[in-house]
PDB file of C-alpha atoms and ligand atoms in Angstrom:
ATOM      1  CA  MET A   1    -101.053-242.384  47.616  1.00 67.00           C
ATOM      2  CA  LYS A   2     -99.827-241.907  52.168  1.00 78.00           C
ATOM      3  CA  GLU A   3     -99.081-244.871  53.368  1.00 82.00           C
ATOM      4  CA  LYS A   4    -101.202-246.636  56.071  1.00 85.00           C
ATOM      5  CA  ILE A   5     -99.510-245.912  59.129  1.00 89.00           C
ATOM      6  CA  ILE A   6    -100.395-248.659  61.712  1.00 90.00           C
ATOM      7  CA  PHE A   7     -99.695-247.232  65.823  1.00 93.00           C
ATOM      8  CA  ASP A   8    -100.068-249.765  68.612  1.00 90.00           C
ATOM      9  CA  ASN A   9    -101.000-247.435  71.434  1.00 93.00           C
ATOM     10  CA  LEU A  10    -102.364-244.484  70.544  1.00 97.00           C
ATOM     11  CA  PRO A  11    -103.251-241.043  73.041  1.00 98.00           C
ATOM     12  CA  ARG A  12    -107.067-240.350  73.069  1.00 98.00           C
ATOM     13  CA  HIS A  13    -106.487-236.413  74.013  1.00 98.00           C
ATOM     14  CA  ILE A  14    -103.220-234.794  72.334  1.00 98.00           C
ATOM     15  CA  ALA A  15    -102.807-230.882  73.718  1.00 99.00           C
ATOM     16  CA  ILE A  16    -100.381-229.392  71.400  1.00 99.00           C
ATOM     17  CA  ILE A  17     -98.482-225.942  72.540  1.00 99.00           C
ATOM     18  CA  MET A  18     -98.111-224.474  69.058  1.00 98.00           C
ATOM     19  CA  ASP A  19     -95.444-222.645  69.552  1.00 99.00           C
ATOM     20  CA  GLY A  20     -92.433-220.880  66.853  1.00 98.00           C
ATOM     21  CA  ASN A  21     -94.362-219.321  64.903  1.00 98.00           C
ATOM     22  CA  GLY A  22     -93.001-215.757  65.182  1.00 98.00           C
ATOM     23  CA  ARG A  23     -89.211-216.950  64.901  1.00 98.00           C
ATOM     24  CA  TRP A  24     -90.070-219.167  62.206  1.00 98.00           C
ATOM     25  CA  ALA A  25     -91.192-215.666  59.998  1.00 98.00           C
ATOM     26  CA  GLU A  26     -88.185-213.640  61.630  1.00 98.00           C
ATOM     27  CA  LYS A  27     -85.630-216.367  60.474  1.00 98.00           C
ATOM     28  CA  ARG A  28     -86.859-215.525  56.968  1.00 98.00           C
ATOM     29  CA  ASN A  29     -87.189-212.057  57.347  1.00 98.00           C
ATOM     30  CA  LEU A  30     -91.216-212.086  57.819  1.00 98.00           C
ATOM     31  CA  ASP A  31     -93.614-210.415  59.632  1.00 98.00           C
ATOM     32  CA  ARG A  32     -94.452-212.415  62.557  1.00 98.00           C
ATOM     33  CA  ILE A  33     -97.956-212.615  61.375  1.00 98.00           C
ATOM     34  CA  GLU A  34     -96.259-214.468  58.132  1.00 98.00           C
ATOM     35  CA  GLY A  35     -95.639-217.262  60.682  1.00 98.00           C
ATOM     36  CA  HIS A  36     -99.084-216.694  62.141  1.00 98.00           C
ATOM     37  CA  ILE A  37    -100.287-217.349  58.799  1.00 98.00           C
ATOM     38  CA  LYS A  38     -98.418-220.414  57.773  1.00 98.00           C
ATOM     39  CA  GLY A  39     -99.490-221.729  61.336  1.00 98.00           C
ATOM     40  CA  ILE A  40    -103.074-221.793  60.720  1.00 98.00           C
ATOM     41  CA  ASP A  41    -101.954-224.370  57.552  1.00 98.00           C
ATOM     42  CA  SER A  42    -100.238-226.623  60.012  1.00 98.00           C
ATOM     43  CA  LEU A  43    -103.314-226.496  62.609  1.00 98.00           C
ATOM     44  CA  ARG A  44    -105.324-228.218  59.714  1.00 98.00           C
ATOM     45  CA  ASN A  45    -103.005-230.514  58.656  1.00 98.00           C
ATOM     46  CA  ILE A  46    -102.736-231.601  62.554  1.00 98.00           C
ATOM     47  CA  LEU A  47    -106.371-232.186  62.306  1.00 98.00           C
ATOM     48  CA  LYS A  48    -106.913-233.486  58.901  1.00 97.00           C
ATOM     49  CA  SER A  49    -103.844-236.117  60.082  1.00 97.00           C
ATOM     50  CA  SER A  50    -105.692-236.426  63.172  1.00 97.00           C
ATOM     51  CA  LEU A  51    -108.662-237.716  61.703  1.00 96.00           C
ATOM     52  CA  GLU A  52    -106.842-240.126  59.930  1.00 96.00           C
ATOM     53  CA  PHE A  53    -105.379-241.116  62.645  1.00 96.00           C
ATOM     54  CA  ARG A  54    -109.123-241.497  64.972  1.00 96.00           C
ATOM     55  CA  ILE A  55    -107.337-239.519  67.818  1.00 98.00           C
ATOM     56  CA  LYS A  56    -110.802-238.327  69.087  1.00 98.00           C
ATOM     57  CA  TYR A  57    -109.716-235.146  71.564  1.00 98.00           C
ATOM     58  CA  LEU A  58    -106.800-232.879  70.503  1.00 98.00           C
ATOM     59  CA  THR A  59    -106.774-229.666  72.113  1.00 98.00           C
ATOM     60  CA  VAL A  60    -104.659-226.462  71.001  1.00 98.00           C
ATOM     61  CA  PHE A  61    -103.244-224.059  72.643  1.00 98.00           C
ATOM     62  CA  ALA A  62    -103.431-220.342  70.169  1.00 98.00           C
ATOM     63  CA  PHE A  63    -103.464-217.722  72.619  1.00 98.00           C
ATOM     64  CA  SER A  64    -102.670-217.127  76.133  1.00 98.00           C
ATOM     65  CA  SER A  65    -103.942-214.990  78.713  1.00 98.00           C
ATOM     66  CA  GLU A  66     -99.984-213.458  78.529  1.00 98.00           C
ATOM     67  CA  ASN A  67    -100.306-212.987  75.202  1.00 98.00           C
ATOM     68  CA  TRP A  68    -102.221-210.022  75.321  1.00 98.00           C
ATOM     69  CA  GLN A  69     -99.322-208.360  76.847  1.00 98.00           C
ATOM     70  CA  ARG A  70     -98.111-208.482  72.940  1.00 98.00           C
ATOM     71  CA  PRO A  71     -98.227-205.460  71.269  1.00 98.00           C
ATOM     72  CA  LYS A  72    -101.357-204.092  70.071  1.00 98.00           C
ATOM     73  CA  LYS A  73    -100.727-204.873  66.096  1.00 98.00           C
ATOM     74  CA  GLU A  74     -99.536-208.727  66.110  1.00 98.00           C
ATOM     75  CA  VAL A  75    -102.861-208.715  68.930  1.00 98.00           C
ATOM     76  CA  ASP A  76    -104.996-207.358  66.226  1.00 98.00           C
ATOM     77  CA  SER A  77    -103.515-209.280  63.689  1.00 98.00           C
ATOM     78  CA  LEU A  78    -104.059-212.597  65.427  1.00 98.00           C
ATOM     79  CA  MET A  79    -107.414-211.705  66.322  1.00 98.00           C
ATOM     80  CA  HIS A  80    -108.705-211.485  62.749  1.00 98.00           C
ATOM     81  CA  LEU A  81    -106.837-214.475  61.461  1.00 98.00           C
ATOM     82  CA  LEU A  82    -108.878-216.506  63.822  1.00 98.00           C
ATOM     83  CA  GLU A  83    -112.074-214.613  63.052  1.00 97.00           C
ATOM     84  CA  GLN A  84    -111.123-215.863  59.307  1.00 97.00           C
ATOM     85  CA  TYR A  85    -110.246-219.336  60.454  1.00 97.00           C
ATOM     86  CA  ILE A  86    -113.681-220.056  62.436  1.00 97.00           C
ATOM     87  CA  SER A  87    -115.601-219.154  59.217  1.00 96.00           C
ATOM     88  CA  THR A  88    -113.131-221.023  56.536  1.00 97.00           C
ATOM     89  CA  GLU A  89    -113.407-224.694  59.032  1.00 97.00           C
ATOM     90  CA  LEU A  90    -116.981-224.557  60.039  1.00 98.00           C
ATOM     91  CA  PRO A  91    -118.151-226.369  56.735  1.00 98.00           C
ATOM     92  CA  MET A  92    -115.063-228.717  57.498  1.00 97.00           C
ATOM     93  CA  LEU A  93    -116.007-228.805  61.452  1.00 98.00           C
ATOM     94  CA  ILE A  94    -119.496-230.403  60.106  1.00 98.00           C
ATOM     95  CA  LYS A  95    -118.408-232.333  57.320  1.00 97.00           C
ATOM     96  CA  ASN A  96    -116.373-234.476  59.699  1.00 97.00           C
ATOM     97  CA  LYS A  97    -118.913-233.659  62.568  1.00 97.00           C
ATOM     98  CA  ILE A  98    -116.129-232.555  64.662  1.00 98.00           C
ATOM     99  CA  ASN A  99    -116.914-231.183  67.818  1.00 98.00           C
ATOM    100  CA  PHE A 100    -115.529-227.373  68.091  1.00 98.00           C
ATOM    101  CA  ASN A 101    -115.152-225.665  71.496  1.00 98.00           C
ATOM    102  CA  ILE A 102    -113.161-223.194  73.151  1.00 97.00           C
ATOM    103  CA  ILE A 103    -111.091-223.062  76.514  1.00 98.00           C
ATOM    104  CA  GLY A 104    -110.232-219.940  78.324  1.00 98.00           C
ATOM    105  CA  ASN A 105    -111.969-216.147  79.004  1.00 97.00           C
ATOM    106  CA  ILE A 106    -113.929-215.663  75.562  1.00 95.00           C
ATOM    107  CA  GLU A 107    -115.101-212.459  76.969  1.00 96.00           C
ATOM    108  CA  LYS A 108    -111.923-210.870  76.478  1.00 96.00           C
ATOM    109  CA  ILE A 109    -112.506-212.040  72.566  1.00 98.00           C
ATOM    110  CA  PRO A 110    -113.106-209.393  70.274  1.00 97.00           C
ATOM    111  CA  TYR A 111    -117.122-209.129  69.246  1.00 97.00           C
ATOM    112  CA  SER A 112    -115.840-210.336  65.955  1.00 96.00           C
ATOM    113  CA  ALA A 113    -114.002-213.347  66.192  1.00 97.00           C
ATOM    114  CA  LYS A 114    -116.954-214.384  69.364  1.00 97.00           C
ATOM    115  CA  LYS A 115    -119.295-214.341  67.231  1.00 97.00           C
ATOM    116  CA  ASN A 116    -117.789-216.701  64.794  1.00 97.00           C
ATOM    117  CA  ILE A 117    -116.317-219.189  67.373  1.00 98.00           C
ATOM    118  CA  LEU A 118    -120.319-218.839  69.263  1.00 98.00           C
ATOM    119  CA  ASP A 119    -121.915-219.773  66.004  1.00 98.00           C
ATOM    120  CA  ALA A 120    -119.041-222.831  65.860  1.00 98.00           C
ATOM    121  CA  ILE A 121    -119.859-224.005  69.588  1.00 98.00           C
ATOM    122  CA  ASP A 122    -124.017-223.891  68.087  1.00 98.00           C
ATOM    123  CA  LYS A 123    -123.496-225.187  65.230  1.00 98.00           C
ATOM    124  CA  THR A 124    -121.320-228.533  65.815  1.00 98.00           C
ATOM    125  CA  SER A 125    -122.420-229.205  69.546  1.00 98.00           C
ATOM    126  CA  GLY A 126    -124.408-232.349  68.984  1.00 98.00           C
ATOM    127  CA  TYR A 127    -121.358-234.304  67.631  1.00 98.00           C
ATOM    128  CA  SER A 128    -118.998-236.599  69.423  1.00 95.00           C
ATOM    129  CA  ASP A 129    -117.029-238.161  66.972  1.00 91.00           C
ATOM    130  CA  ILE A 130    -114.328-235.959  67.513  1.00 95.00           C
ATOM    131  CA  PHE A 131    -114.195-233.111  70.168  1.00 98.00           C
ATOM    132  CA  LEU A 132    -111.677-230.226  69.002  1.00 98.00           C
ATOM    133  CA  ALA A 133    -110.838-227.532  71.710  1.00 98.00           C
ATOM    134  CA  LEU A 134    -109.169-223.992  71.513  1.00 98.00           C
ATOM    135  CA  ALA A 135    -107.033-222.721  74.121  1.00 98.00           C
ATOM    136  CA  LEU A 136    -107.791-218.662  73.699  1.00 98.00           C
ATOM    137  CA  SER A 137    -107.055-216.380  76.441  1.00 98.00           C
ATOM    138  CA  TYR A 138    -106.068-219.561  78.382  1.00 98.00           C
ATOM    139  CA  GLY A 139    -104.469-219.293  81.604  1.00 98.00           C
ATOM    140  CA  ALA A 140    -104.151-222.406  83.683  1.00 98.00           C
ATOM    141  CA  ARG A 141    -103.575-219.902  86.758  1.00 98.00           C
ATOM    142  CA  GLU A 142    -106.354-218.088  86.308  1.00 98.00           C
ATOM    143  CA  GLU A 143    -108.448-221.407  85.346  1.00 98.00           C
ATOM    144  CA  ILE A 144    -107.686-223.081  88.696  1.00 98.00           C
ATOM    145  CA  ILE A 145    -108.533-219.414  90.588  1.00 98.00           C
ATOM    146  CA  ASN A 146    -112.026-219.349  89.205  1.00 98.00           C
ATOM    147  CA  SER A 147    -112.291-222.922  89.432  1.00 98.00           C
ATOM    148  CA  ALA A 148    -112.052-222.491  93.349  1.00 97.00           C
ATOM    149  CA  ALA A 149    -113.759-218.998  93.199  1.00 98.00           C
ATOM    150  CA  LYS A 150    -116.727-220.889  91.826  1.00 97.00           C
ATOM    151  CA  LEU A 151    -116.529-224.106  93.907  1.00 96.00           C
ATOM    152  CA  ALA A 152    -116.284-221.764  97.280  1.00 95.00           C
ATOM    153  CA  LEU A 153    -119.477-219.835  95.432  1.00 96.00           C
ATOM    154  CA  ASP A 154    -121.288-223.735  95.437  1.00 95.00           C
ATOM    155  CA  PHE A 155    -120.230-224.426  98.855  1.00 94.00           C
ATOM    156  CA  LYS A 156    -121.549-221.217 100.148  1.00 94.00           C
ATOM    157  CA  LYS A 157    -125.291-221.985  98.361  1.00 95.00           C
ATOM    158  CA  GLY A 158    -125.233-225.270  99.558  1.00 93.00           C
ATOM    159  CA  LYS A 159    -124.899-226.973  96.347  1.00 92.00           C
ATOM    160  CA  LEU A 160    -121.782-228.920  97.899  1.00 90.00           C
ATOM    161  CA  LYS A 161    -122.613-230.753 101.035  1.00 86.00           C
ATOM    162  CA  ASN A 162    -119.204-231.404 102.502  1.00 88.00           C
ATOM    163  CA  LEU A 163    -115.702-230.139 101.713  1.00 88.00           C
ATOM    164  CA  ASP A 164    -114.170-233.533 102.657  1.00 90.00           C
ATOM    165  CA  SER A 165    -115.850-234.833  99.467  1.00 89.00           C
ATOM    166  CA  ILE A 166    -114.320-232.716  96.798  1.00 93.00           C
ATOM    167  CA  ASN A 167    -111.717-234.833  95.047  1.00 94.00           C
ATOM    168  CA  ASP A 168    -110.566-234.793  91.849  1.00 94.00           C
ATOM    169  CA  ASP A 169    -113.813-235.332  89.969  1.00 94.00           C
ATOM    170  CA  ILE A 170    -115.456-232.557  91.740  1.00 95.00           C
ATOM    171  CA  PHE A 171    -112.310-230.211  91.320  1.00 97.00           C
ATOM    172  CA  SER A 172    -112.253-230.981  87.521  1.00 97.00           C
ATOM    173  CA  SER A 173    -116.086-230.531  86.718  1.00 97.00           C
ATOM    174  CA  TYR A 174    -115.788-226.851  87.372  1.00 97.00           C
ATOM    175  CA  LEU A 175    -112.819-226.293  84.668  1.00 98.00           C
ATOM    176  CA  TYR A 176    -113.148-225.056  81.141  1.00 98.00           C
ATOM    177  CA  THR A 177    -111.839-228.443  80.136  1.00 98.00           C
ATOM    178  CA  LYS A 178    -114.547-230.286  82.534  1.00 96.00           C
ATOM    179  CA  ASN A 179    -116.327-232.833  79.730  1.00 87.00           C
ATOM    180  CA  ILE A 180    -112.440-233.475  78.537  1.00 95.00           C
ATOM    181  CA  PRO A 181    -110.510-236.414  79.475  1.00 97.00           C
ATOM    182  CA  ASP A 182    -106.773-235.212  80.177  1.00 97.00           C
ATOM    183  CA  PRO A 183    -104.587-235.519  77.334  1.00 98.00           C
ATOM    184  CA  ASP A 184    -102.477-238.144  77.345  1.00 98.00           C
ATOM    185  CA  LEU A 185     -99.543-236.268  75.296  1.00 98.00           C
ATOM    186  CA  LEU A 186     -97.964-233.038  75.223  1.00 99.00           C
ATOM    187  CA  ILE A 187     -96.624-232.181  72.385  1.00 99.00           C
ATOM    188  CA  ARG A 188     -94.754-228.991  72.894  1.00 99.00           C
ATOM    189  CA  THR A 189     -92.784-227.496  69.295  1.00 99.00           C
ATOM    190  CA  GLY A 190     -90.916-224.274  68.914  1.00 98.00           C
ATOM    191  CA  GLY A 191     -87.763-226.091  71.052  1.00 98.00           C
ATOM    192  CA  GLU A 192     -88.800-224.493  74.343  1.00 98.00           C
ATOM    193  CA  GLU A 193     -88.994-226.888  76.967  1.00 98.00           C
ATOM    194  CA  ARG A 194     -91.931-225.215  79.666  1.00 98.00           C
ATOM    195  CA  ILE A 195     -95.311-225.787  80.231  1.00 98.00           C
ATOM    196  CA  SER A 196     -96.082-221.786  79.922  1.00 98.00           C
ATOM    197  CA  ASN A 197     -99.157-221.713  81.922  1.00 98.00           C
ATOM    198  CA  PHE A 198    -101.216-224.597  80.014  1.00 98.00           C
ATOM    199  CA  LEU A 199    -103.508-226.727  81.175  1.00 98.00           C
ATOM    200  CA  LEU A 200    -101.519-227.054  84.823  1.00 98.00           C
ATOM    201  CA  PHE A 201    -103.526-229.502  86.365  1.00 98.00           C
ATOM    202  CA  GLN A 202    -104.601-231.478  83.606  1.00 98.00           C
ATOM    203  CA  ILE A 203    -101.589-232.297  82.545  1.00 98.00           C
ATOM    204  CA  ALA A 204    -100.504-234.446  85.957  1.00 98.00           C
ATOM    205  CA  TYR A 205     -99.453-237.280  84.033  1.00 98.00           C
ATOM    206  CA  THR A 206     -99.567-236.613  80.751  1.00 98.00           C
ATOM    207  CA  GLU A 207     -96.539-238.109  78.623  1.00 98.00           C
ATOM    208  CA  LEU A 208     -94.730-234.772  77.700  1.00 98.00           C
ATOM    209  CA  TYR A 209     -92.765-234.535  73.501  1.00 98.00           C
ATOM    210  CA  PHE A 210     -90.714-231.166  73.189  1.00 98.00           C
ATOM    211  CA  THR A 211     -89.924-231.035  69.572  1.00 99.00           C
ATOM    212  CA  LYS A 212     -87.442-228.207  67.667  1.00 98.00           C
ATOM    213  CA  THR A 213     -89.584-227.987  64.957  1.00 99.00           C
ATOM    214  CA  MET A 214     -91.278-224.673  64.921  1.00 99.00           C
ATOM    215  CA  TRP A 215     -94.933-224.898  64.393  1.00 99.00           C
ATOM    216  CA  PRO A 216     -95.150-223.571  60.625  1.00 98.00           C
ATOM    217  CA  ASP A 217     -93.199-226.719  59.739  1.00 98.00           C
ATOM    218  CA  PHE A 218     -94.493-229.034  61.842  1.00 98.00           C
ATOM    219  CA  GLY A 219     -96.978-231.634  59.989  1.00 98.00           C
ATOM    220  CA  ARG A 220     -97.897-235.243  59.510  1.00 98.00           C
ATOM    221  CA  LYS A 221     -94.408-237.125  59.515  1.00 97.00           C
ATOM    222  CA  ASN A 222     -93.668-234.709  62.929  1.00 98.00           C
ATOM    223  CA  LEU A 223     -96.955-236.108  63.605  1.00 98.00           C
ATOM    224  CA  ILE A 224     -96.041-239.635  63.265  1.00 98.00           C
ATOM    225  CA  SER A 225     -92.647-239.566  65.089  1.00 98.00           C
ATOM    226  CA  ALA A 226     -94.322-238.027  68.240  1.00 98.00           C
ATOM    227  CA  LEU A 227     -97.098-240.757  67.887  1.00 98.00           C
ATOM    228  CA  LYS A 228     -94.256-243.358  68.045  1.00 97.00           C
ATOM    229  CA  ASN A 229     -92.518-241.963  70.483  1.00 98.00           C
ATOM    230  CA  TYR A 230     -95.720-241.802  73.026  1.00 98.00           C
ATOM    231  CA  GLU A 231     -96.553-245.696  71.773  1.00 97.00           C
ATOM    232  CA  LYS A 232     -92.666-246.423  73.563  1.00 96.00           C
ATOM    233  CA  ARG A 233     -93.433-244.874  76.706  1.00 96.00           C
ATOM    234  CA  VAL A 234     -94.879-246.815  79.713  1.00 95.00           C
ATOM    235  CA  ARG A 235     -97.030-244.938  82.191  1.00 96.00           C
ATOM    236  CA  ARG A 236     -96.804-245.971  85.514  1.00 96.00           C
ATOM    237  CA  PHE A 237     -99.055-243.653  86.887  1.00 95.00           C
ATOM    238  CA  GLY A 238     -97.262-244.440  90.336  1.00 96.00           C
ATOM    239  CA  LYS A 239     -98.330-247.845  90.371  1.00 96.00           C
ATOM    240  CA  ILE A 240     -95.746-250.467  89.544  1.00 93.00           C
ATOM    241  CA  LYS A 241     -95.954-251.698  85.985  1.00 79.00           C
ATOM    242  CA  VAL A 242     -97.948-255.397  85.793  1.00 67.00           C
TER     243      VAL A 242
HETATM  244  C1  IPE B 301     -97.047-219.323  68.973  1.00 69.71           C
HETATM  245  O1  IPE B 301     -95.940-218.849  68.061  1.00 69.71           O
HETATM  246  C2  IPE B 301     -98.525-218.909  68.381  1.00 69.71           C
HETATM  247  C3  IPE B 301     -98.472-217.430  69.851  1.00 69.71           C
HETATM  248  C4  IPE B 301     -97.952-217.805  70.951  1.00 69.71           C
HETATM  249  C5  IPE B 301    -100.003-216.914  69.572  1.00 69.71           C
HETATM  250  P1  IPE B 301     -95.487-217.438  68.862  1.00 69.71           P
HETATM  251  O2  IPE B 301     -95.598-216.636  68.169  1.00 69.71           O
HETATM  252  O3  IPE B 301     -95.117-217.086  70.469  1.00 69.71           O
HETATM  253  O4  IPE B 301     -93.737-217.788  68.495  1.00 69.71           O
HETATM  254  P2  IPE B 301     -91.858-217.308  69.090  1.00 69.71           P
HETATM  255  O5  IPE B 301     -92.535-218.608  70.226  1.00 69.71           O
HETATM  256  O6  IPE B 301     -92.125-215.958  69.004  1.00 69.71           O
HETATM  257  O7  IPE B 301     -91.445-217.986  68.057  1.00 69.71           O
HETATM  258  C1  IPE B 302     -97.388-220.335  74.913  1.00 69.71           C
HETATM  259  O1  IPE B 302     -96.563-220.188  74.242  1.00 69.71           O
HETATM  260  C2  IPE B 302     -98.328-220.212  74.076  1.00 69.71           C
HETATM  261  C3  IPE B 302     -99.159-220.309  72.837  1.00 69.71           C
HETATM  262  C4  IPE B 302     -98.059-221.350  71.993  1.00 69.71           C
HETATM  263  C5  IPE B 302    -100.130-220.233  72.491  1.00 69.71           C
HETATM  264  P1  IPE B 302     -95.218-218.282  74.422  1.00 69.71           P
HETATM  265  O2  IPE B 302     -94.718-218.288  72.862  1.00 69.71           O
HETATM  266  O3  IPE B 302     -96.407-217.164  74.457  1.00 69.71           O
HETATM  267  O4  IPE B 302     -95.028-219.153  75.432  1.00 69.71           O
HETATM  268  P2  IPE B 302     -93.927-218.272  76.119  1.00 69.71           P
HETATM  269  O5  IPE B 302     -93.367-216.838  76.543  1.00 69.71           O
HETATM  270  O6  IPE B 302     -91.869-218.213  75.626  1.00 69.71           O
HETATM  271  O7  IPE B 302     -93.015-219.304  77.653  1.00 69.71           O
HETATM  272 MG1   MG B 303     -93.629-218.602  71.546  1.00 69.71          MG
END
């Protein structure tokens, strides 16, 4: 029986850079893909815990725009795992009324995986209890550049009257994350203390939490530690504490 945990102050939106799968596997003399397979179990567990703690938005970095440069064998295996993951999880997403979406350049995803993704997006689009966004073929610079280009096009078409009226909200509405509030907490597993081109615009005032735990080892207890750490943070947003 799991003990009930009380939090004073929970993040509404958690973003996670799920890093360390490859090193987890290499340390055990396993193929890197074994780490990715274990990583999927961690994602399942963390999603379950997020439901338990009623986290409304979860955005997880699964594959970056730069990860295409990895060996073909690893990329192909990851795309295959993704395809399987979505079809296996769909009943769970529906059961828990989870709105599933992806952020990133979906055009680059192979058709067999894309088909499952679009099907899951379609079947869960009516839900608004919990929002799960998978960042796939995602790069923040690409997202920002594309948004600026789309905005310029709308201006040219006369949809935006006045360049001076462009503000955070208007610009945000061009990002992949247009319907999601900015993350309150960003967790990166795997020991690296960098952002690796994730959500650069959206994390302006996000609390950052780095842990050495590799993603395949990250579970409910680790999430609780991150949430307990977040609880103590004082967010000022440039103002002074009142
Ligand atoms: C994160 O784990 C998952 C992806 C980037 C697809 P890595 O594969 O980057 O694992 P490490 O960082 O090499 O250990
Ligand atoms: C970031 O991890 C991307 C994902 C976790 C999906 P990387 O392993 O690609 O990042 P770097 O190369 O260490 O910066
Ligand atoms: Mg990595």
